[in-house]
């Protein structure tokens, strides 16, 4: 295809197939104003000498500052910095408002919480079509173990490692049998293994899994109507919800109230038990997530997506009350 025949949208889409990280490049204007923008054109150039590059659109409001700046810094964003990326990709706002910044070489503003940071001095500048290419000598860098934010196909994405070499894919042993690679098996087995250690604590309180599920759901709001509970737990414990609730009420862990119909709330005892078990569960969670390392947020994000797809009603009850009121 010749350059003349390029369809700009298609060209952009084709370029977007190249997955990149996301960076924010910052510098200090001559008058002391901190400036910065989101850029995914960052790349390494040379190890010795240490050189990196990125390109800036000629239409950028920051063009003159970067052309004049001797120093700039590249911040490789972590997976939880999507909002920061969106903020620095906007024009005409105070991008640094409320940010806790450090200063680096040449008084360059440095952002916190990134996966890596490179402090650079401009080595070369080139014209490159509708962009300016900046090549910088790296004067210093730091990095953290956090997972990087990824940009692919015009959208933010997660980077996740492939299975470690010692983790064999779970294949079916018998052709056509229930496979260990089956999502339901993986979810089910993970669920049972995850809760195995909590089970001792549940047993000690005489609480079964279903009662724990209802008990922890009751901590979400001071009072939950039977209707809210039914909607929030739809598809989860449909027939057994009432049974679990009655059992909690019989053991004075929860109480039924009459408020525009039946509503439930935890008793003081119930709240104590729930909080004790939830903190055990949280401790368990941090141990498990620590083993996954930087991939942990990816797993949570995928499970959230899975739930949103197969259980869209689940979101409503878990919203925080202020956000829910604002939405009403
Ligand atoms: C993921 C992502 C990557 C981007 N990469 C670049 C880039 O490499 N170069 C660039 O000039 N603009 C890039 N942009 C657009 C700028 O961030 C955006 O135009 C910003 O408003 C420029 O700010 P300024 O005009 O204040 O300099 C990117 C935006 C996003 C969301």
mmCIF file of C-alpha atoms and ligand atoms in Angstrom:
data_model
loop_
_atom_site.group_PDB
_atom_site.id
_atom_site.type_symbol
_atom_site.label_atom_id
_atom_site.label_comp_id
_atom_site.label_asym_id
_atom_site.label_seq_id
_atom_site.Cartn_x
_atom_site.Cartn_y
_atom_site.Cartn_z
ATOM 1 C CA UNK A 1 0.000 0.000 0.000
ATOM 2 C CA UNK A 2 1.394 3.432 -0.859
ATOM 3 C CA UNK A 3 1.479 6.280 1.610
ATOM 4 C CA UNK A 4 -1.144 8.148 -0.433
ATOM 5 C CA UNK A 5 -3.566 5.269 -0.058
ATOM 6 C CA UNK A 6 -3.293 5.253 3.732
ATOM 7 C CA UNK A 7 -6.556 5.506 5.524
ATOM 8 C CA UNK A 8 -5.551 7.469 8.674
ATOM 9 C CA UNK A 9 -8.014 5.599 10.885
ATOM 10 C CA UNK A 10 -6.796 2.223 9.670
ATOM 11 C CA UNK A 11 -3.175 3.339 10.018
ATOM 12 C CA UNK A 12 -3.835 4.407 13.600
ATOM 13 C CA UNK A 13 -5.560 1.082 14.312
ATOM 14 C CA UNK A 14 -2.673 -0.882 12.837
ATOM 15 C CA UNK A 15 -0.185 1.085 14.947
ATOM 16 C CA UNK A 16 -2.418 0.453 17.967
ATOM 17 C CA UNK A 17 -1.827 -3.288 17.671
ATOM 18 C CA UNK A 18 1.644 -2.603 19.030
ATOM 19 C CA UNK A 19 1.065 -2.840 22.791
ATOM 20 C CA UNK A 20 3.016 -0.273 24.767
ATOM 21 C CA UNK A 21 3.398 0.894 28.323
ATOM 22 C CA UNK A 22 2.115 4.330 29.267
ATOM 23 C CA UNK A 23 4.354 7.142 30.480
ATOM 24 C CA UNK A 24 3.999 10.683 31.691
ATOM 25 C CA UNK A 25 6.821 12.992 30.647
ATOM 26 C CA UNK A 26 7.398 16.022 32.825
ATOM 27 C CA UNK A 27 9.586 19.103 32.675
ATOM 28 C CA UNK A 28 9.826 22.518 34.302
ATOM 29 C CA UNK A 29 9.055 25.636 32.250
ATOM 30 C CA UNK A 30 11.486 28.567 32.485
ATOM 31 C CA UNK A 31 8.981 30.417 34.717
ATOM 32 C CA UNK A 32 8.920 27.457 37.131
ATOM 33 C CA UNK A 33 5.565 25.987 36.042
ATOM 34 C CA UNK A 34 5.534 22.183 36.086
ATOM 35 C CA UNK A 35 4.334 20.674 32.815
ATOM 36 C CA UNK A 36 3.701 17.158 31.634
ATOM 37 C CA UNK A 37 1.788 14.945 29.264
ATOM 38 C CA UNK A 38 0.854 11.319 28.752
ATOM 39 C CA UNK A 39 2.940 9.613 26.067
ATOM 40 C CA UNK A 40 3.249 6.058 24.828
ATOM 41 C CA UNK A 41 5.881 6.857 22.195
ATOM 42 C CA UNK A 42 8.600 6.229 24.777
ATOM 43 C CA UNK A 43 11.287 3.703 23.855
ATOM 44 C CA UNK A 44 14.767 2.643 24.770
ATOM 45 C CA UNK A 45 17.551 3.556 22.343
ATOM 46 C CA UNK A 46 20.905 2.570 23.779
ATOM 47 C CA UNK A 47 22.319 0.957 26.912
ATOM 48 C CA UNK A 48 25.804 2.467 26.635
ATOM 49 C CA UNK A 49 25.470 5.383 26.615
ATOM 50 C CA UNK A 50 22.048 5.139 28.278
ATOM 51 C CA UNK A 51 19.628 6.800 25.877
ATOM 52 C CA UNK A 52 15.825 6.841 25.579
ATOM 53 C CA UNK A 53 13.432 8.635 23.228
ATOM 54 C CA UNK A 54 9.860 9.778 22.890
ATOM 55 C CA UNK A 55 7.974 11.961 20.453
ATOM 56 C CA UNK A 56 5.793 14.983 21.004
ATOM 57 C CA UNK A 57 3.055 16.198 18.664
ATOM 58 C CA UNK A 58 3.786 19.575 17.088
ATOM 59 C CA UNK A 59 0.308 20.620 18.234
ATOM 60 C CA UNK A 60 1.127 20.025 21.914
ATOM 61 C CA UNK A 61 0.722 22.986 24.243
ATOM 62 C CA UNK A 62 3.969 21.820 25.875
ATOM 63 C CA UNK A 63 6.066 21.936 22.696
ATOM 64 C CA UNK A 64 7.947 25.162 23.411
ATOM 65 C CA UNK A 65 8.754 24.115 26.966
ATOM 66 C CA UNK A 66 10.163 20.728 25.914
ATOM 67 C CA UNK A 67 12.142 22.294 23.080
ATOM 68 C CA UNK A 68 13.772 24.649 25.545
ATOM 69 C CA UNK A 69 14.045 22.268 28.501
ATOM 70 C CA UNK A 70 17.428 20.770 29.267
ATOM 71 C CA UNK A 71 15.973 18.179 31.639
ATOM 72 C CA UNK A 72 12.842 16.022 31.610
ATOM 73 C CA UNK A 73 11.645 12.889 33.346
ATOM 74 C CA UNK A 74 9.820 9.815 32.055
ATOM 75 C CA UNK A 75 7.406 8.099 34.444
ATOM 76 C CA UNK A 76 6.373 4.562 33.507
ATOM 77 C CA UNK A 77 2.874 4.266 34.958
ATOM 78 C CA UNK A 78 1.672 1.445 37.165
ATOM 79 C CA UNK A 79 -1.555 -0.397 36.457
ATOM 80 C CA UNK A 80 -3.404 1.605 39.137
ATOM 81 C CA UNK A 81 -2.459 4.971 37.550
ATOM 82 C CA UNK A 82 -4.977 5.027 34.732
ATOM 83 C CA UNK A 83 -6.648 8.147 36.157
ATOM 84 C CA UNK A 84 -3.312 9.947 36.258
ATOM 85 C CA UNK A 85 -2.746 8.975 32.637
ATOM 86 C CA UNK A 86 -6.160 10.377 31.662
ATOM 87 C CA UNK A 87 -5.471 13.567 33.590
ATOM 88 C CA UNK A 88 -2.129 14.198 31.818
ATOM 89 C CA UNK A 89 -3.703 13.487 28.443
ATOM 90 C CA UNK A 90 -6.111 16.387 28.936
ATOM 91 C CA UNK A 91 -5.425 19.881 27.816
ATOM 92 C CA UNK A 92 -6.020 23.203 29.536
ATOM 93 C CA UNK A 93 -6.248 21.932 33.114
ATOM 94 C CA UNK A 94 -3.852 22.180 36.033
ATOM 95 C CA UNK A 95 -2.492 18.641 35.680
ATOM 96 C CA UNK A 96 -0.446 18.842 38.873
ATOM 97 C CA UNK A 97 -3.258 20.098 41.150
ATOM 98 C CA UNK A 98 -3.202 18.218 44.454
ATOM 99 C CA UNK A 99 -0.318 15.930 43.463
ATOM 100 C CA UNK A 100 2.481 15.303 45.891
ATOM 101 C CA UNK A 101 5.543 15.852 43.720
ATOM 102 C CA UNK A 102 9.271 15.500 44.266
ATOM 103 C CA UNK A 103 11.908 17.358 42.284
ATOM 104 C CA UNK A 104 14.738 15.865 40.294
ATOM 105 C CA UNK A 105 17.571 17.028 38.055
ATOM 106 C CA UNK A 106 17.078 20.613 36.875
ATOM 107 C CA UNK A 107 14.118 20.968 39.260
ATOM 108 C CA UNK A 108 12.066 18.568 37.096
ATOM 109 C CA UNK A 109 8.773 17.605 38.778
ATOM 110 C CA UNK A 110 8.712 13.895 39.657
ATOM 111 C CA UNK A 111 5.498 11.932 40.227
ATOM 112 C CA UNK A 112 5.168 9.190 42.823
ATOM 113 C CA UNK A 113 3.837 5.638 42.697
ATOM 114 C CA UNK A 114 5.202 4.784 39.222
ATOM 115 C CA UNK A 115 6.677 1.497 38.030
ATOM 116 C CA UNK A 116 9.878 3.224 36.910
ATOM 117 C CA UNK A 117 11.217 6.740 36.466
ATOM 118 C CA UNK A 118 14.013 7.945 34.203
ATOM 119 C CA UNK A 119 15.560 11.364 34.695
ATOM 120 C CA UNK A 120 17.023 12.628 31.449
ATOM 121 C CA UNK A 121 18.967 15.453 29.844
ATOM 122 C CA UNK A 122 18.150 16.226 26.225
ATOM 123 C CA UNK A 123 20.856 14.704 24.006
ATOM 124 C CA UNK A 124 19.273 15.236 20.561
ATOM 125 C CA UNK A 125 16.111 16.671 19.043
ATOM 126 C CA UNK A 126 14.806 15.695 15.620
ATOM 127 C CA UNK A 127 11.883 16.640 13.441
ATOM 128 C CA UNK A 128 9.757 13.615 12.695
ATOM 129 C CA UNK A 129 6.790 14.456 10.485
ATOM 130 C CA UNK A 130 4.105 15.965 12.706
ATOM 131 C CA UNK A 131 6.110 15.135 15.868
ATOM 132 C CA UNK A 132 9.359 16.229 17.496
ATOM 133 C CA UNK A 133 11.586 13.390 18.643
ATOM 134 C CA UNK A 134 13.462 13.883 21.882
ATOM 135 C CA UNK A 135 16.402 11.656 22.703
ATOM 136 C CA UNK A 136 17.568 11.901 26.296
ATOM 137 C CA UNK A 137 20.619 10.741 28.164
ATOM 138 C CA UNK A 138 19.463 8.943 31.310
ATOM 139 C CA UNK A 139 21.050 10.568 34.361
ATOM 140 C CA UNK A 140 19.275 8.438 36.938
ATOM 141 C CA UNK A 141 16.395 6.027 37.339
ATOM 142 C CA UNK A 142 14.432 4.094 39.909
ATOM 143 C CA UNK A 143 11.883 1.318 39.700
ATOM 144 C CA UNK A 144 9.301 -0.559 41.750
ATOM 145 C CA UNK A 145 7.842 -4.062 41.550
ATOM 146 C CA UNK A 146 4.355 -2.815 40.596
ATOM 147 C CA UNK A 147 2.666 -4.051 37.414
ATOM 148 C CA UNK A 148 2.803 -1.570 34.515
ATOM 149 C CA UNK A 149 -0.183 0.045 32.830
ATOM 150 C CA UNK A 150 -0.527 -1.056 29.206
ATOM 151 C CA UNK A 151 -2.057 0.632 26.141
ATOM 152 C CA UNK A 152 -3.285 -1.549 23.316
ATOM 153 C CA UNK A 153 -5.778 -0.979 20.524
ATOM 154 C CA UNK A 154 -6.599 2.499 21.822
ATOM 155 C CA UNK A 155 -7.512 1.174 25.288
ATOM 156 C CA UNK A 156 -5.857 0.623 28.618
ATOM 157 C CA UNK A 157 -4.943 -2.975 29.333
ATOM 158 C CA UNK A 158 -3.139 -5.118 31.861
ATOM 159 C CA UNK A 159 0.212 -6.776 31.445
ATOM 160 C CA UNK A 160 0.303 -10.240 32.865
ATOM 161 C CA UNK A 161 3.058 -12.781 32.806
ATOM 162 C CA UNK A 162 2.548 -16.025 30.987
ATOM 163 C CA UNK A 163 2.394 -19.038 33.268
ATOM 164 C CA UNK A 164 5.667 -19.669 35.032
ATOM 165 C CA UNK A 165 7.563 -22.516 33.300
ATOM 166 C CA UNK A 166 6.808 -24.890 36.192
ATOM 167 C CA UNK A 167 3.035 -24.288 35.960
ATOM 168 C CA UNK A 168 1.756 -26.847 33.447
ATOM 169 C CA UNK A 169 -1.513 -26.103 31.690
ATOM 170 C CA UNK A 170 -4.275 -28.185 33.247
ATOM 171 C CA UNK A 171 -5.288 -30.582 30.522
ATOM 172 C CA UNK A 172 -8.131 -33.074 30.458
ATOM 173 C CA UNK A 173 -7.039 -36.581 31.363
ATOM 174 C CA UNK A 174 -9.824 -38.257 29.448
ATOM 175 C CA UNK A 175 -10.879 -36.971 26.091
ATOM 176 C CA UNK A 176 -14.217 -35.224 26.426
ATOM 177 C CA UNK A 177 -14.167 -35.412 30.231
ATOM 178 C CA UNK A 178 -14.595 -32.527 32.616
ATOM 179 C CA UNK A 179 -11.324 -30.722 32.075
ATOM 180 C CA UNK A 180 -9.059 -29.271 34.695
ATOM 181 C CA UNK A 181 -8.731 -26.367 32.279
ATOM 182 C CA UNK A 182 -12.488 -25.748 32.645
ATOM 183 C CA UNK A 183 -13.152 -22.268 34.034
ATOM 184 C CA UNK A 184 -15.748 -23.587 36.480
ATOM 185 C CA UNK A 185 -13.258 -26.078 37.867
ATOM 186 C CA UNK A 186 -10.544 -23.434 38.245
ATOM 187 C CA UNK A 187 -12.956 -21.006 39.940
ATOM 188 C CA UNK A 188 -14.484 -23.690 42.150
ATOM 189 C CA UNK A 189 -11.212 -25.185 43.247
ATOM 190 C CA UNK A 190 -9.738 -21.711 43.878
ATOM 191 C CA UNK A 191 -12.817 -20.843 45.943
ATOM 192 C CA UNK A 192 -12.554 -23.949 48.121
ATOM 193 C CA UNK A 193 -8.811 -23.650 48.561
ATOM 194 C CA UNK A 194 -9.070 -19.934 49.308
ATOM 195 C CA UNK A 195 -11.700 -20.481 51.985
ATOM 196 C CA UNK A 196 -10.129 -23.652 53.402
ATOM 197 C CA UNK A 197 -8.104 -21.693 55.919
ATOM 198 C CA UNK A 198 -11.052 -19.537 56.864
ATOM 199 C CA UNK A 199 -13.160 -22.622 57.482
ATOM 200 C CA UNK A 200 -11.537 -23.250 60.897
ATOM 201 C CA UNK A 201 -12.519 -19.763 61.962
ATOM 202 C CA UNK A 202 -16.058 -20.257 60.597
ATOM 203 C CA UNK A 203 -16.361 -23.599 62.373
ATOM 204 C CA UNK A 204 -15.233 -22.023 65.628
ATOM 205 C CA UNK A 205 -18.129 -19.548 65.325
ATOM 206 C CA UNK A 206 -20.508 -22.307 64.205
ATOM 207 C CA UNK A 207 -21.150 -20.505 60.927
ATOM 208 C CA UNK A 208 -21.440 -22.235 57.567
ATOM 209 C CA UNK A 209 -20.379 -20.750 54.216
ATOM 210 C CA UNK A 210 -23.853 -19.530 53.331
ATOM 211 C CA UNK A 211 -24.367 -17.855 56.671
ATOM 212 C CA UNK A 212 -20.958 -16.172 56.314
ATOM 213 C CA UNK A 213 -21.956 -14.896 52.892
ATOM 214 C CA UNK A 214 -25.188 -13.407 54.238
ATOM 215 C CA UNK A 215 -23.481 -12.105 57.390
ATOM 216 C CA UNK A 216 -20.786 -10.302 55.427
ATOM 217 C CA UNK A 217 -23.361 -8.889 53.018
ATOM 218 C CA UNK A 218 -25.243 -7.449 56.005
ATOM 219 C CA UNK A 219 -22.155 -5.396 56.943
ATOM 220 C CA UNK A 220 -22.493 -3.384 53.734
ATOM 221 C CA UNK A 221 -25.292 -1.173 54.988
ATOM 222 C CA UNK A 222 -26.756 -0.479 58.436
ATOM 223 C CA UNK A 223 -30.116 -1.908 57.357
ATOM 224 C CA UNK A 224 -30.870 -4.024 54.296
ATOM 225 C CA UNK A 225 -34.421 -4.652 53.222
ATOM 226 C CA UNK A 226 -35.386 -8.195 52.295
ATOM 227 C CA UNK A 227 -35.833 -6.875 48.759
ATOM 228 C CA UNK A 228 -32.280 -5.409 48.628
ATOM 229 C CA UNK A 229 -30.853 -8.644 49.967
ATOM 230 C CA UNK A 230 -32.786 -10.693 47.450
ATOM 231 C CA UNK A 231 -31.609 -8.438 44.584
ATOM 232 C CA UNK A 232 -28.029 -8.211 45.821
ATOM 233 C CA UNK A 233 -27.730 -11.960 46.211
ATOM 234 C CA UNK A 234 -29.823 -12.930 43.217
ATOM 235 C CA UNK A 235 -28.428 -15.994 41.547
ATOM 236 C CA UNK A 236 -26.123 -16.725 44.478
ATOM 237 C CA UNK A 237 -28.066 -18.279 47.325
ATOM 238 C CA UNK A 238 -31.597 -17.909 46.064
ATOM 239 C CA UNK A 239 -33.284 -20.704 48.005
ATOM 240 C CA UNK A 240 -30.854 -20.847 50.863
ATOM 241 C CA UNK A 241 -30.642 -17.115 51.588
ATOM 242 C CA UNK A 242 -33.809 -17.120 53.695
ATOM 243 C CA UNK A 243 -32.658 -20.203 55.546
ATOM 244 C CA UNK A 244 -29.262 -18.636 56.304
ATOM 245 C CA UNK A 245 -30.947 -15.394 57.409
ATOM 246 C CA UNK A 246 -33.364 -17.214 59.730
ATOM 247 C CA UNK A 247 -30.472 -19.093 61.256
ATOM 248 C CA UNK A 248 -28.536 -15.841 61.859
ATOM 249 C CA UNK A 249 -31.646 -14.273 63.439
ATOM 250 C CA UNK A 250 -32.270 -17.347 65.622
ATOM 251 C CA UNK A 251 -28.707 -17.062 66.923
ATOM 252 C CA UNK A 252 -29.063 -13.292 67.581
ATOM 253 C CA UNK A 253 -26.373 -12.462 65.016
ATOM 254 C CA UNK A 254 -28.922 -10.532 62.949
ATOM 255 C CA UNK A 255 -32.304 -9.022 63.721
ATOM 256 C CA UNK A 256 -35.395 -8.600 61.573
ATOM 257 C CA UNK A 257 -37.047 -5.169 61.598
ATOM 258 C CA UNK A 258 -40.213 -3.946 60.052
ATOM 259 C CA UNK A 259 -39.424 -1.012 57.794
ATOM 260 C CA UNK A 260 -41.639 -0.749 54.710
ATOM 261 C CA UNK A 261 -41.627 -4.517 54.781
ATOM 262 C CA UNK A 262 -39.044 -6.766 56.367
ATOM 263 C CA UNK A 263 -35.507 -5.496 56.782
ATOM 264 C CA UNK A 264 -32.449 -6.960 58.429
ATOM 265 C CA UNK A 265 -29.574 -5.554 60.429
ATOM 266 C CA UNK A 266 -26.681 -7.038 62.351
ATOM 267 C CA UNK A 267 -26.827 -7.133 66.128
ATOM 268 C CA UNK A 268 -23.776 -5.898 67.996
ATOM 269 C CA UNK A 269 -22.724 -9.512 68.491
ATOM 270 C CA UNK A 270 -23.296 -10.238 64.799
ATOM 271 C CA UNK A 271 -21.179 -7.246 63.787
ATOM 272 C CA UNK A 272 -18.350 -8.396 66.063
ATOM 273 C CA UNK A 273 -18.399 -11.894 64.585
ATOM 274 C CA UNK A 274 -18.641 -10.563 61.025
ATOM 275 C CA UNK A 275 -15.748 -8.145 61.460
ATOM 276 C CA UNK A 276 -13.608 -10.826 63.088
ATOM 277 C CA UNK A 277 -14.206 -13.213 60.195
ATOM 278 C CA UNK A 278 -13.824 -10.537 57.544
ATOM 279 C CA UNK A 279 -10.463 -9.467 58.940
ATOM 280 C CA UNK A 280 -9.375 -13.122 58.884
ATOM 281 C CA UNK A 281 -10.517 -13.297 55.250
ATOM 282 C CA UNK A 282 -8.658 -10.065 54.420
ATOM 283 C CA UNK A 283 -5.451 -11.414 55.965
ATOM 284 C CA UNK A 284 -5.895 -14.550 53.904
ATOM 285 C CA UNK A 285 -6.411 -12.444 50.803
ATOM 286 C CA UNK A 286 -3.192 -10.512 51.281
ATOM 287 C CA UNK A 287 -1.215 -13.745 51.691
ATOM 288 C CA UNK A 288 -2.692 -15.190 48.511
ATOM 289 C CA UNK A 289 -2.279 -11.979 46.507
ATOM 290 C CA UNK A 290 1.293 -11.616 47.638
ATOM 291 C CA UNK A 291 2.051 -14.932 45.938
ATOM 292 C CA UNK A 292 0.664 -13.594 42.671
ATOM 293 C CA UNK A 293 2.727 -10.425 42.993
ATOM 294 C CA UNK A 294 2.120 -7.786 40.343
ATOM 295 C CA UNK A 295 -0.434 -10.031 38.569
ATOM 296 C CA UNK A 296 -2.862 -9.802 41.496
ATOM 297 C CA UNK A 297 -4.676 -6.651 40.249
ATOM 298 C CA UNK A 298 -5.096 -8.364 36.860
ATOM 299 C CA UNK A 299 -6.861 -11.341 38.420
ATOM 300 C CA UNK A 300 -9.186 -9.079 40.378
ATOM 301 C CA UNK A 301 -9.929 -6.973 37.335
ATOM 302 C CA UNK A 302 -10.736 -10.044 35.213
ATOM 303 C CA UNK A 303 -12.972 -11.515 37.908
ATOM 304 C CA UNK A 304 -14.769 -8.166 38.179
ATOM 305 C CA UNK A 305 -15.306 -8.197 34.435
ATOM 306 C CA UNK A 306 -16.502 -11.783 34.542
ATOM 307 C CA UNK A 307 -18.988 -10.922 37.292
ATOM 308 C CA UNK A 308 -20.205 -7.833 35.459
ATOM 309 C CA UNK A 309 -20.903 -10.056 32.449
ATOM 310 C CA UNK A 310 -22.557 -12.994 34.165
ATOM 311 C CA UNK A 311 -24.023 -11.317 37.250
ATOM 312 C CA UNK A 312 -24.801 -7.691 36.370
ATOM 313 C CA UNK A 313 -27.037 -7.182 39.428
ATOM 314 C CA UNK A 314 -24.107 -7.872 41.762
ATOM 315 C CA UNK A 315 -22.696 -4.366 41.415
ATOM 316 C CA UNK A 316 -25.614 -2.455 42.972
ATOM 317 C CA UNK A 317 -25.437 -3.685 46.537
ATOM 318 C CA UNK A 318 -21.674 -3.283 46.828
ATOM 319 C CA UNK A 319 -21.669 0.388 45.871
ATOM 320 C CA UNK A 320 -20.680 2.734 48.613
ATOM 321 C CA UNK A 321 -23.724 4.555 50.005
ATOM 322 C CA UNK A 322 -22.486 8.061 49.063
ATOM 323 C CA UNK A 323 -21.942 7.034 45.423
ATOM 324 C CA UNK A 324 -25.334 5.336 45.409
ATOM 325 C CA UNK A 325 -27.074 8.456 46.769
ATOM 326 C CA UNK A 326 -25.288 10.607 44.166
ATOM 327 C CA UNK A 327 -26.500 8.296 41.405
ATOM 328 C CA UNK A 328 -30.136 8.464 42.570
HETATM 329 C C1 LIG B 1 -2.125 6.503 26.095
HETATM 330 C C2 LIG B 1 -1.778 7.842 25.478
HETATM 331 C C3 LIG B 1 -0.584 7.992 24.822
HETATM 332 C C4 LIG B 1 -0.216 9.219 24.252
HETATM 333 N N1 LIG B 1 0.986 9.348 23.660
HETATM 334 C C5 LIG B 1 1.383 10.557 23.167
HETATM 335 C C6 LIG B 1 2.683 10.726 22.626
HETATM 336 O O1 LIG B 1 3.497 9.819 22.605
HETATM 337 N N2 LIG B 1 3.027 11.961 22.146
HETATM 338 C C7 LIG B 1 2.149 13.021 22.188
HETATM 339 O O2 LIG B 1 2.502 14.101 21.731
HETATM 340 N N3 LIG B 1 0.889 12.871 22.691
HETATM 341 C C8 LIG B 1 0.495 11.683 23.206
HETATM 342 N N4 LIG B 1 -0.740 11.516 23.768
HETATM 343 C C9 LIG B 1 -1.660 12.661 23.770
HETATM 344 C C10 LIG B 1 -1.306 13.689 24.820
HETATM 345 O O3 LIG B 1 -1.204 13.122 26.103
HETATM 346 C C11 LIG B 1 -2.397 14.778 24.831
HETATM 347 O O4 LIG B 1 -2.516 15.318 23.549
HETATM 348 C C12 LIG B 1 -2.158 15.871 25.827
HETATM 349 O O5 LIG B 1 -3.319 16.648 25.907
HETATM 350 C C13 LIG B 1 -1.045 16.750 25.439
HETATM 351 O O6 LIG B 1 -0.972 17.718 26.453
HETATM 352 P P1 LIG B 1 -0.410 19.186 26.184
HETATM 353 O O7 LIG B 1 -1.089 19.711 24.955
HETATM 354 O O8 LIG B 1 -0.773 19.910 27.442
HETATM 355 O O9 LIG B 1 1.059 19.030 25.987
HETATM 356 C C14 LIG B 1 -1.120 10.307 24.341
HETATM 357 C C15 LIG B 1 -2.332 10.146 24.995
HETATM 358 C C16 LIG B 1 -2.663 8.924 25.567
HETATM 359 C C17 LIG B 1 -3.977 8.764 26.299
#
